[in-house]
XYZ file of N, CA and C in Angstrom:
795
model
N 0.829 -1.193 0.000
C 0.000 0.000 0.000
C 0.870 1.252 0.000
N 0.332 2.346 -0.527
C 1.097 3.571 -0.610
C 0.207 4.742 -0.199
N 0.846 5.818 0.178
C 0.104 6.991 0.648
C -0.543 7.712 -0.522
N -1.781 8.169 -0.330
C -2.447 8.977 -1.339
C -3.305 10.026 -0.644
N -3.969 10.862 -1.426
C -4.696 11.994 -0.856
C -5.967 11.580 -0.128
N -6.355 10.315 -0.226
C -7.601 9.875 0.394
C -7.380 9.049 1.659
N -6.127 8.944 2.133
C -5.894 8.128 3.321
C -5.434 8.952 4.524
N -5.629 10.262 4.467
C -5.201 11.114 5.583
C -6.202 11.110 6.729
N -7.413 10.653 6.484
C -8.459 10.668 7.501
C -9.323 9.427 7.333
N -9.725 8.843 8.444
C -10.514 7.618 8.378
C -11.908 7.864 7.812
N -12.382 9.104 7.834
C -13.731 9.403 7.348
C -13.757 9.812 5.881
N -12.616 9.840 5.213
C -12.545 10.279 3.815
C -12.691 9.077 2.888
N -13.679 9.149 2.002
C -13.889 8.088 1.019
C -13.053 8.355 -0.229
N -12.535 7.304 -0.807
C -11.848 7.425 -2.094
C -12.886 7.381 -3.211
N -12.528 7.780 -4.430
C -13.485 7.709 -5.541
C -13.979 6.289 -5.813
N -13.215 5.286 -5.378
C -13.623 3.892 -5.557
C -14.521 3.396 -4.418
N -14.865 4.287 -3.480
C -15.729 3.902 -2.371
C -15.011 3.139 -1.283
N -13.742 3.439 -1.061
C -12.941 2.718 -0.077
C -12.497 3.645 1.050
N -12.376 3.082 2.241
C -11.797 3.790 3.386
C -10.399 3.218 3.607
N -9.399 3.940 3.151
C -8.041 3.397 3.159
C -7.519 3.151 4.575
N -7.873 4.015 5.520
C -7.402 3.820 6.885
C -7.917 2.499 7.467
N -9.146 2.138 7.129
C -9.698 0.859 7.591
C -8.956 -0.303 6.933
N -8.641 -0.150 5.655
C -7.898 -1.201 4.958
C -6.493 -1.358 5.538
N -5.872 -0.254 5.921
C -4.550 -0.337 6.547
C -4.633 -1.088 7.880
N -5.703 -0.832 8.634
C -5.880 -1.533 9.911
C -6.069 -3.030 9.689
N -6.794 -3.391 8.644
C -6.992 -4.811 8.340
C -5.694 -5.445 7.856
N -4.844 -4.634 7.219
C -3.526 -5.126 6.820
C -2.680 -5.450 8.049
N -2.830 -4.669 9.116
C -2.097 -4.937 10.357
C -2.481 -6.293 10.936
N -3.746 -6.673 10.779
C -4.191 -7.991 11.246
C -3.490 -9.091 10.460
N -3.357 -8.890 9.153
C -2.713 -9.892 8.301
C -1.223 -10.029 8.588
N -0.615 -9.003 9.179
C 0.813 -9.052 9.478
C 1.108 -9.687 10.834
N 0.085 -9.858 11.667
C 0.280 -10.487 12.968
C 0.481 -11.985 12.830
N 1.039 -12.610 13.866
C 1.251 -14.056 13.818
C -0.091 -14.785 13.825
N -0.086 -15.993 13.304
C -1.322 -16.720 13.038
C -2.033 -17.112 14.331
N -3.355 -17.057 14.272
C -4.218 -17.479 15.372
C -5.410 -18.195 14.749
N -5.839 -19.294 15.344
C -6.940 -20.062 14.763
C -7.850 -20.601 15.856
N -9.044 -20.992 15.434
C -10.008 -21.601 16.340
C -10.831 -22.635 15.606
N -11.325 -23.625 16.333
C -12.194 -24.652 15.773
C -13.056 -25.208 16.887
N -14.200 -25.763 16.522
C -15.130 -26.226 17.547
C -15.747 -27.563 17.168
N -16.163 -28.296 18.198
C -16.894 -29.544 18.024
C -18.245 -29.377 18.714
N -18.937 -30.477 18.938
C -20.226 -30.389 19.616
C -20.070 -30.150 21.115
N -18.867 -30.415 21.642
C -18.681 -30.276 23.079
C -17.587 -29.327 23.511
N -16.714 -28.913 22.581
C -15.577 -28.071 22.954
C -15.277 -27.049 21.859
N -14.582 -26.003 22.240
C -14.014 -25.057 21.286
C -12.562 -24.833 21.680
N -11.688 -24.836 20.677
C -10.246 -24.705 20.892
C -9.744 -23.484 20.138
N -8.936 -22.660 20.790
C -8.229 -21.582 20.106
C -6.732 -21.796 20.311
N -5.972 -21.520 19.278
C -4.525 -21.749 19.324
C -3.831 -20.647 18.546
N -2.589 -20.379 18.906
C -1.834 -19.305 18.259
C -0.346 -19.583 18.353
N 0.385 -18.972 17.427
C 1.844 -19.016 17.449
C 2.351 -17.726 18.074
N 3.126 -17.854 19.139
C 3.694 -16.679 19.812
C 4.992 -16.260 19.125
N 5.277 -14.967 19.180
C 6.482 -14.430 18.557
C 7.353 -13.707 19.583
N 8.653 -13.659 19.291
C 9.601 -12.890 20.085
C 10.002 -11.635 19.322
N 10.052 -10.497 20.000
C 10.519 -9.273 19.356
C 12.037 -9.262 19.232
N 12.715 -10.039 20.065
C 14.173 -10.170 20.014
C 14.542 -11.539 20.564
N 15.763 -11.961 20.272
C 16.182 -13.306 20.663
C 16.149 -13.505 22.173
N 16.434 -12.444 22.933
C 16.461 -12.543 24.388
C 15.162 -12.068 25.037
N 14.157 -11.769 24.229
C 12.878 -11.293 24.759
C 11.945 -12.470 25.028
N 10.974 -12.233 25.887
C 9.968 -13.253 26.152
C 8.956 -13.280 25.010
N 8.166 -14.345 24.962
C 7.133 -14.461 23.939
C 5.920 -13.612 24.325
N 5.315 -12.970 23.330
C 4.115 -12.174 23.573
C 2.900 -13.093 23.653
N 1.971 -12.760 24.528
C 0.768 -13.574 24.697
C -0.215 -13.292 23.578
N -0.823 -14.352 23.075
C -1.791 -14.221 21.983
C -3.213 -14.572 22.420
N -3.350 -15.296 23.513
C -4.662 -15.699 24.019
C -4.918 -15.012 25.355
N -6.149 -14.547 25.546
C -6.503 -13.878 26.795
C -7.852 -14.378 27.292
N -7.929 -14.603 28.587
C -9.185 -15.013 29.215
C -10.032 -13.780 29.489
N -11.302 -13.840 29.100
C -12.233 -12.748 29.357
C -13.123 -13.083 30.548
N -13.677 -14.291 30.537
C -14.503 -14.789 31.625
C -14.292 -16.290 31.709
N -14.993 -16.963 32.638
C -14.780 -18.393 32.822
C -15.006 -19.182 31.535
N -15.979 -18.765 30.728
C -16.310 -19.499 29.502
C -16.096 -18.663 28.247
N -15.303 -17.615 28.343
C -15.028 -16.754 27.185
C -13.538 -16.458 27.126
N -12.948 -16.603 25.935
C -11.535 -16.274 25.728
C -11.365 -15.744 24.315
N -10.278 -15.013 24.090
C -10.019 -14.459 22.764
C -8.604 -14.805 22.311
N -8.453 -14.934 21.000
C -7.150 -15.001 20.362
C -7.005 -13.775 19.485
N -5.813 -13.201 19.413
C -5.634 -11.925 18.729
C -4.550 -12.023 17.662
N -4.695 -11.175 16.649
C -3.658 -11.001 15.636
C -3.639 -9.536 15.244
N -2.463 -8.932 15.278
C -2.340 -7.512 14.984
C -1.616 -6.797 16.109
N -2.059 -5.589 16.429
C -1.432 -4.794 17.484
C -1.910 -5.272 18.852
N -1.007 -5.844 19.631
C -1.397 -6.396 20.926
C -1.833 -5.308 21.909
N -1.322 -4.094 21.746
C -1.759 -2.997 22.622
C -3.233 -2.680 22.391
N -3.672 -2.710 21.134
C -5.090 -2.527 20.843
C -5.902 -3.690 21.401
N -5.336 -4.889 21.342
C -6.031 -6.070 21.867
C -6.260 -5.949 23.371
N -5.282 -5.400 24.097
C -5.446 -5.225 25.542
C -6.605 -4.283 25.853
N -6.731 -3.228 25.058
C -7.818 -2.276 25.263
C -9.172 -2.937 25.037
N -9.282 -3.725 23.979
C -10.543 -4.407 23.690
C -10.839 -5.485 24.724
N -9.803 -6.185 25.190
C -10.005 -7.210 26.214
C -10.528 -6.582 27.509
N -9.985 -5.422 27.867
C -10.460 -4.714 29.063
C -11.920 -4.314 28.904
N -12.287 -3.831 27.711
C -13.678 -3.468 27.440
C -14.592 -4.682 27.571
N -14.164 -5.826 27.033
C -14.988 -7.037 27.090
C -15.161 -7.518 28.532
N -14.099 -7.461 29.321
C -14.207 -7.875 30.725
C -15.175 -6.968 31.490
N -15.117 -5.672 31.194
C -16.024 -4.728 31.854
C -17.471 -5.020 31.492
N -17.723 -5.319 30.216
C -19.079 -5.650 29.786
C -19.581 -6.916 30.475
N -18.711 -7.908 30.611
C -19.094 -9.156 31.286
C -19.421 -8.904 32.757
N -18.592 -8.096 33.426
C -18.827 -7.795 34.836
C -20.117 -6.999 35.031
N -20.367 -6.027 34.154
C -21.594 -5.229 34.256
C -22.831 -6.100 34.084
N -22.774 -7.011 33.102
C -23.921 -7.889 32.860
C -24.148 -8.806 34.059
N -23.067 -9.359 34.615
C -23.206 -10.250 35.773
C -23.753 -9.481 36.987
N -23.318 -8.236 37.164
C -23.786 -7.431 38.298
C -25.276 -7.112 38.171
N -25.729 -6.789 36.961
C -27.118 -6.375 36.764
C -28.062 -7.570 36.700
N -27.658 -8.618 35.955
C -28.568 -9.731 35.696
C -28.226 -11.003 36.474
N -27.051 -11.045 37.089
C -26.683 -12.221 37.865
C -26.368 -13.439 37.038
N -25.991 -13.246 35.782
C -25.674 -14.372 34.903
C -24.603 -13.958 33.905
N -24.048 -14.948 33.213
C -23.030 -14.669 32.201
C -23.675 -14.051 30.966
N -22.993 -13.145 30.336
C -23.490 -12.523 29.115
C -23.440 -13.515 27.960
N -24.430 -13.454 27.078
C -24.408 -14.278 25.874
C -23.285 -13.792 24.963
N -22.489 -14.716 24.459
C -21.307 -14.318 23.698
C -21.682 -13.569 22.428
N -22.829 -13.883 21.826
C -23.255 -13.172 20.631
C -23.453 -11.689 20.897
N -24.028 -11.374 22.045
C -24.222 -9.966 22.411
C -22.883 -9.299 22.686
N -21.979 -10.012 23.358
C -20.660 -9.453 23.663
C -19.892 -9.138 22.384
N -19.922 -10.061 21.430
C -19.225 -9.846 20.164
C -19.847 -8.675 19.406
N -21.167 -8.554 19.457
C -21.833 -7.428 18.802
C -21.382 -6.099 19.410
N -21.213 -6.060 20.739
C -20.738 -4.838 21.399
C -19.311 -4.496 20.967
N -18.462 -5.513 20.840
C -17.084 -5.275 20.397
C -17.069 -4.768 18.959
N -17.899 -5.376 18.102
C -17.966 -4.935 16.710
C -18.450 -3.491 16.613
N -19.411 -3.121 17.462
C -19.873 -1.728 17.486
C -18.743 -0.783 17.888
N -17.917 -1.208 18.836
C -16.781 -0.381 19.262
C -15.787 -0.222 18.115
N -15.543 -1.312 17.370
C -14.709 -1.227 16.174
C -15.291 -0.209 15.190
N -16.595 -0.344 14.940
C -17.224 0.444 13.886
C -17.265 1.931 14.210
N -17.432 2.263 15.494
C -17.470 3.687 15.874
C -16.155 4.386 15.555
N -15.068 3.643 15.557
C -13.763 4.242 15.241
C -13.605 4.539 13.754
N -14.519 4.065 12.930
C -14.454 4.356 11.496
C -15.327 5.551 11.122
N -15.999 6.165 12.101
C -16.934 7.247 11.810
C -16.483 8.600 12.343
N -15.361 8.640 13.033
C -14.902 9.889 13.635
C -13.448 10.153 13.257
N -13.152 11.368 12.859
C -11.792 11.698 12.424
C -10.820 11.786 13.594
N -11.327 11.868 14.833
C -10.438 11.982 15.991
C -9.949 10.619 16.469
N -10.395 9.557 15.857
C -9.973 8.216 16.246
C -9.360 7.498 15.055
N -8.599 6.466 15.350
C -8.124 5.582 14.301
C -8.732 4.202 14.525
N -8.868 3.389 13.487
C -9.409 2.038 13.673
C -8.483 1.187 14.541
N -9.064 0.238 15.244
C -8.258 -0.727 15.987
C -7.538 -1.632 14.994
N -6.234 -1.758 15.156
C -5.453 -2.587 14.236
C -5.300 -4.007 14.726
N -6.407 -4.629 15.079
C -6.353 -5.986 15.622
C -7.616 -6.749 15.231
N -7.438 -8.028 14.964
C -8.559 -8.927 14.718
C -8.678 -9.901 15.875
N -9.899 -10.281 16.203
C -10.145 -11.174 17.335
C -10.828 -12.455 16.887
N -10.456 -13.554 17.517
C -11.235 -14.784 17.490
C -11.795 -14.966 18.890
N -13.107 -14.963 19.009
C -13.764 -15.061 20.312
C -14.344 -16.459 20.466
N -13.861 -17.195 21.459
C -14.312 -18.563 21.718
C -15.119 -18.592 23.004
N -16.208 -19.374 22.995
C -17.048 -19.438 24.181
C -17.918 -20.684 24.141
N -18.396 -21.080 25.306
C -19.437 -22.096 25.425
C -20.549 -21.502 26.279
N -21.730 -21.331 25.691
C -22.861 -20.809 26.443
C -24.019 -21.796 26.362
N -25.221 -21.341 26.636
C -26.382 -22.233 26.666
C -26.695 -22.840 25.308
N -26.196 -22.234 24.235
C -26.442 -22.752 22.887
C -25.348 -23.701 22.422
N -24.273 -23.857 23.217
C -23.184 -24.749 22.840
C -21.905 -23.992 22.550
N -20.892 -24.678 22.024
C -19.623 -24.021 21.674
C -19.830 -23.001 20.561
N -19.172 -21.838 20.679
C -19.309 -20.764 19.689
C -17.923 -20.236 19.335
N -17.788 -19.796 18.090
C -16.534 -19.200 17.630
C -16.858 -18.034 16.712
N -16.399 -16.841 17.067
C -16.654 -15.639 16.281
C -15.336 -14.995 15.870
N -15.409 -14.244 14.770
C -14.277 -13.442 14.306
C -14.732 -12.000 14.163
N -13.917 -11.056 14.632
C -14.175 -9.636 14.403
C -12.999 -9.032 13.645
N -13.253 -7.933 12.928
C -12.167 -7.248 12.227
C -12.307 -5.740 12.409
N -11.293 -4.953 12.032
C -11.309 -3.503 12.283
C -12.435 -2.741 11.599
N -13.060 -3.326 10.593
C -14.137 -2.623 9.899
C -15.434 -2.614 10.700
N -15.523 -3.449 11.743
C -16.748 -3.541 12.530
C -17.604 -4.724 12.162
N -17.182 -5.520 11.201
C -17.914 -6.731 10.842
C -17.559 -7.866 11.795
N -18.478 -8.790 11.963
C -18.175 -10.002 12.719
C -18.923 -11.183 12.111
N -18.332 -12.359 12.254
C -18.868 -13.570 11.647
C -18.725 -14.732 12.625
N -19.638 -15.682 12.528
C -19.510 -16.909 13.315
C -18.979 -18.012 12.416
N -18.103 -18.843 12.959
C -17.439 -19.879 12.174
C -17.462 -21.214 12.909
N -17.353 -22.290 12.116
C -17.056 -23.607 12.683
C -15.556 -23.720 12.940
N -14.775 -23.105 12.073
C -13.317 -23.060 12.221
C -12.813 -21.887 11.391
N -11.761 -21.228 11.874
C -11.243 -20.070 11.139
C -9.832 -19.753 11.615
N -9.088 -19.026 10.783
C -7.739 -18.591 11.146
C -7.525 -17.170 10.652
N -6.702 -16.412 11.377
C -6.359 -15.048 11.002
C -4.864 -14.848 11.205
N -4.318 -13.827 10.553
C -2.908 -13.517 10.720
C -2.065 -13.932 9.533
N -0.751 -13.745 9.677
C 0.182 -14.070 8.600
C 0.179 -15.570 8.319
N 0.215 -15.915 7.039
C 0.219 -17.306 6.585
C -1.000 -18.084 7.075
N -2.075 -17.376 7.373
C -3.272 -18.058 7.874
C -3.975 -18.866 6.793
N -3.666 -18.593 5.521
C -4.317 -19.327 4.444
C -3.980 -20.808 4.508
N -2.740 -21.134 4.893
C -2.349 -22.545 5.009
C -3.187 -23.240 6.074
N -3.377 -22.578 7.214
C -4.210 -23.153 8.271
C -5.661 -23.242 7.828
N -6.139 -22.221 7.113
C -7.519 -22.226 6.659
C -7.756 -23.360 5.673
N -6.782 -23.628 4.823
C -6.904 -24.743 3.875
C -7.028 -26.066 4.618
N -6.206 -26.251 5.658
C -6.280 -27.482 6.457
C -7.642 -27.597 7.142
N -8.109 -26.498 7.736
C -9.384 -26.522 8.447
C -10.541 -26.802 7.497
N -10.517 -26.212 6.314
C -11.579 -26.450 5.335
C -11.584 -27.898 4.860
N -10.412 -28.497 4.814
C -10.294 -29.881 4.360
C -10.846 -30.864 5.384
N -10.755 -30.525 6.675
C -11.116 -31.479 7.725
C -12.327 -31.060 8.556
N -12.958 -29.920 8.247
C -13.969 -29.390 9.157
C -15.174 -30.309 9.324
N -15.460 -31.150 8.326
C -16.622 -32.028 8.436
C -16.466 -33.042 9.559
N -15.223 -33.328 9.944
C -14.993 -34.295 11.024
C -14.973 -33.635 12.398
N -14.955 -32.299 12.460
C -14.818 -31.606 13.740
C -15.986 -31.836 14.705
N -17.262 -31.854 14.248
C -18.365 -31.980 15.217
C -18.260 -33.198 16.127
N -17.760 -34.313 15.622
C -17.670 -35.522 16.428
C -16.346 -35.717 17.127
N -15.460 -34.733 17.066
C -14.126 -34.873 17.652
C -14.158 -34.727 19.171
N -13.257 -35.441 19.825
C -13.032 -35.241 21.253
C -12.150 -34.012 21.453
N -11.976 -33.618 22.706
C -11.110 -32.477 22.997
C -9.694 -32.731 22.498
N -9.180 -33.938 22.739
C -7.816 -34.270 22.327
C -7.660 -34.210 20.809
N -8.660 -34.705 20.092
C -8.591 -34.677 18.627
C -8.642 -33.252 18.093
N -9.445 -32.393 18.719
C -9.499 -30.990 18.302
C -8.151 -30.313 18.495
N -7.514 -30.574 19.627
C -6.202 -29.977 19.890
C -5.186 -30.453 18.858
N -5.225 -31.734 18.507
C -4.304 -32.258 17.498
C -4.533 -31.589 16.150
N -5.799 -31.394 15.778
C -6.101 -30.693 14.521
C -5.557 -29.263 14.567
N -5.697 -28.594 15.702
C -5.205 -27.220 15.831
C -3.692 -27.166 15.651
N -2.980 -28.111 16.253
C -1.516 -28.129 16.143
C -1.092 -28.407 14.705
N -1.759 -29.340 14.049
C -1.412 -29.655 12.661
C -1.660 -28.454 11.749
N -2.746 -27.726 12.001
C -3.034 -26.538 11.194
C -1.983 -25.456 11.426
N -1.569 -25.271 12.688
C -0.529 -24.282 12.983
C 0.801 -24.669 12.354
N 1.111 -25.962 12.361
C 2.394 -26.423 11.826
C 2.544 -26.058 10.354
N 1.434 -26.027 9.622
C 1.493 -25.680 8.210
C 1.729 -24.210 7.951
N 1.686 -23.387 9.000
C 1.859 -21.938 8.844
C 3.265 -21.467 9.177
N 4.125 -22.369 9.622
C 5.468 -21.963 10.027
C 6.293 -21.564 8.809
N 7.119 -20.541 8.977
C 7.899 -20.004 7.863
C 9.171 -20.806 7.641
N 9.477 -21.057 6.367
C 10.746 -21.677 5.991
C 11.020 -22.969 6.721
N 12.198 -23.040 7.362
C 12.592 -24.252 8.068
C 12.220 -24.206 9.548
N 11.375 -23.254 9.956
C 10.936 -23.194 11.348
C 10.031 -24.379 11.663
N 10.120 -24.848 12.885
C 9.272 -25.933 13.346
C 8.442 -25.462 14.532
N 7.250 -26.016 14.638
C 6.391 -25.652 15.755
C 6.910 -26.315 17.031
N 6.956 -25.558 18.112
C 7.432 -26.062 19.398
C 6.422 -25.705 20.484
N 6.551 -26.375 21.615
C 5.650 -26.098 22.733
C 5.864 -24.692 23.274
N 7.092 -24.197 23.185
C 7.411 -22.879 23.740
C 6.768 -21.749 22.944
N 6.609 -21.926 21.642
C 6.060 -20.858 20.804
C 4.571 -21.053 20.510
N 3.936 -21.993 21.187
C 2.536 -22.313 20.909
C 1.669 -22.064 22.132
N 0.517 -21.464 21.903
C -0.485 -21.261 22.951
C -1.769 -21.947 22.529
N -2.359 -22.717 23.437
C -3.606 -23.418 23.147
C -4.536 -23.291 24.347
N -5.772 -22.899 24.081
C -6.789 -22.806 25.125
C -8.012 -23.620 24.747
N -8.673 -24.201 25.743
C -9.830 -25.072 25.514
C -10.972 -24.655 26.434
N -12.183 -24.623 25.878
C -13.400 -24.386 26.658
C -14.385 -25.497 26.314
N -15.030 -26.079 27.329
C -16.003 -27.138 27.114
C -17.370 -26.763 27.647
N -18.365 -27.598 27.319
C -19.722 -27.346 27.797
C -19.773 -27.332 29.321
N -19.018 -28.220 29.946
C -18.952 -28.277 31.402
C -17.528 -28.043 31.892
N -16.799 -27.243 31.150
C -15.380 -27.037 31.451
C -15.014 -25.576 31.221
N -14.515 -24.917 32.256
C -14.085 -23.528 32.118
C -12.835 -23.435 31.244
N -12.531 -22.216 30.842
C -11.361 -21.989 29.996
C -10.098 -22.514 30.665
N -9.343 -23.289 29.906
C -8.111 -23.888 30.417
C -6.998 -23.693 29.401
N -5.911 -23.079 29.844
C -4.738 -22.902 28.993
C -3.811 -24.096 29.176
N -3.489 -24.779 28.077
C -2.614 -25.940 28.160
C -1.195 -25.509 28.518
N -0.551 -26.277 29.359
C 0.830 -26.003 29.740
C 1.778 -26.444 28.627
N 3.030 -26.013 28.718
C 4.030 -26.427 27.726
C 4.202 -27.937 27.722
N 4.132 -28.558 28.898
C 4.272 -30.015 28.979
C 3.121 -30.712 28.260
N 1.898 -30.195 28.434
C 0.747 -30.784 27.746
C 0.887 -30.642 26.234
N 1.297 -29.451 25.787
C 1.464 -29.226 24.348
C 2.559 -30.124 23.791
N 3.642 -30.289 24.546
C 4.738 -31.146 24.090
C 4.284 -32.591 23.943
N 3.420 -33.056 24.848
C 2.916 -34.429 24.732
C 2.090 -34.602 23.463
N 1.313 -33.578 23.095
C 0.560 -33.635 21.839
C 1.510 -33.632 20.645
N 2.546 -32.802 20.700
C 3.518 -32.750 19.603
C 4.216 -34.090 19.433
N 4.593 -34.726 20.538
C 5.248 -36.033 20.462
C 4.314 -37.070 19.858
N 3.047 -37.033 20.256
C 2.074 -37.989 19.737
C 1.880 -37.811 18.232
N 1.788 -36.554 17.794
C 1.613 -36.282 16.365
C 2.853 -36.697 15.585
N 4.039 -36.449 16.153
C 5.291 -36.808 15.482
C 5.417 -38.316 15.320
N 5.020 -39.072 16.349
C 5.064 -40.537 16.263
C 4.104 -41.033 15.186
N 2.894 -40.454 15.164
C 1.918 -40.862 14.154
C 2.408 -40.530 12.752
N 3.014 -39.344 12.595
C 3.540 -38.949 11.286
C 4.694 -39.854 10.876
N 5.528 -40.249 11.845
C 6.638 -41.141 11.539
C 6.165 -42.492 11.062
N 5.102 -43.020 11.698
C 4.560 -44.295 11.257
C 3.988 -44.216 9.859
N 3.293 -43.109 9.577
C 2.741 -42.935 8.233
C 3.852 -42.801 7.209
N 4.951 -42.119 7.600
C 6.078 -41.949 6.687
C 6.734 -43.274 6.358
N 6.835 -44.185 7.358
C 7.433 -45.486 7.105
C 6.592 -46.287 6.126
N 5.254 -46.231 6.300
C 4.376 -46.937 5.373
C 4.514 -46.366 3.971
N 4.575 -45.021 3.890
C 4.714 -44.382 2.580
C 6.053 -44.736 1.958
N 7.096 -44.784 2.810
C 8.415 -45.140 2.305
C 8.425 -46.531 1.728
N 7.710 -47.475 2.398
C 7.638 -48.825 1.867
C 6.959 -48.854 0.524
N 5.898 -48.089 0.361
C 5.210 -48.026 -0.926
C 6.120 -47.457 -1.989
N 6.916 -46.434 -1.627
C 7.824 -45.830 -2.594
C 8.855 -46.838 -3.065
N 9.344 -47.701 -2.133
C 10.318 -48.713 -2.515
C 9.718 -49.670 -3.524
N 8.440 -50.044 -3.290
C 7.777 -50.935 -4.231
C 7.629 -50.270 -5.583
N 7.268 -48.977 -5.569
C 7.112 -48.254 -6.830
C 8.437 -48.176 -7.570
N 9.543 -47.934 -6.825
C 10.855 -47.858 -7.457
C 11.215 -49.186 -8.098
N 10.877 -50.275 -7.402
C 11.175 -51.596 -7.953
C 10.396 -51.834 -9.236
N 9.115 -51.431 -9.236
C 8.298 -51.597 -10.434
C 8.843 -50.757 -11.577
N 9.295 -49.512 -11.239
C 9.862 -48.652 -12.272
C 11.112 -49.280 -12.860
N 11.939 -49.897 -11.994
C 13.162 -50.536 -12.474
C 12.835 -51.683 -13.412
N 11.788 -52.447 -13.072
C 11.392 -53.558 -13.935
C 10.918 -53.043 -15.285
N 10.170 -51.909 -15.244
C 9.690 -51.341 -16.496
C 10.851 -50.899 -17.371
N 11.868 -50.273 -16.745
C 13.027 -49.824 -17.508
C 13.740 -51.014 -18.126
N 13.860 -52.073 -17.335
C 14.517 -53.276 -17.862
C 13.752 -53.861 -19.031
N 12.414 -53.803 -18.953
C 11.601 -54.368 -20.026
C 11.799 -53.601 -21.313
N 11.998 -52.306 -21.207
C 12.207 -51.490 -22.393
C 13.541 -51.835 -23.028
């Protein structure tokens, strides 16, 4: 993207009917590290790849707890995410104080989307440069929503946002039909496999750079420890190794057949 005369203010429309400042904010979401979510009939899982700003720096958090049955995954500017997370916690507390019950996640997401959208209507504000995946289990079952800086929000069975998220989205689209009947463990394995496809170059997914949270119908939000994530990684690696050995055996047979064909010629 480049600077032009129509991107100096968020309220200025271009001749093509575009708000460039909003598009720049959505670009910030695409530059953040990948975050994904998926749900079954009994659980919803959100997972993300954490990044370091420097080799000696700690990893930045990508998942945040909002309430016992509500959590978010973020991609984009984490400072903006903190502001939105604080707003969501306040809304949850206000609803619990007034009505004595947990807020419906659909209403909470609508309030967040409205907050996003108000920033696109005033020249004294800039859009939030962050996208959210909101995971929850309420009276209607597991839910997964996505919000973006334009103020739109969508509900998904599975979705991913951030850099290289297309690879994860391709994996999720390929396997989503099996998600409703998955156990919690199977959902976590699918999340790890989807994240693994988003790693850059020769990078490998590790327990240290991965965050995974789980919410169930009768289970509050739980962040998996590094040891738990490592056990899933080991299990997936063993399964992949077994599949590779079987594939290798087939390749040997194919090579032998090819050699016979060459000899016949």
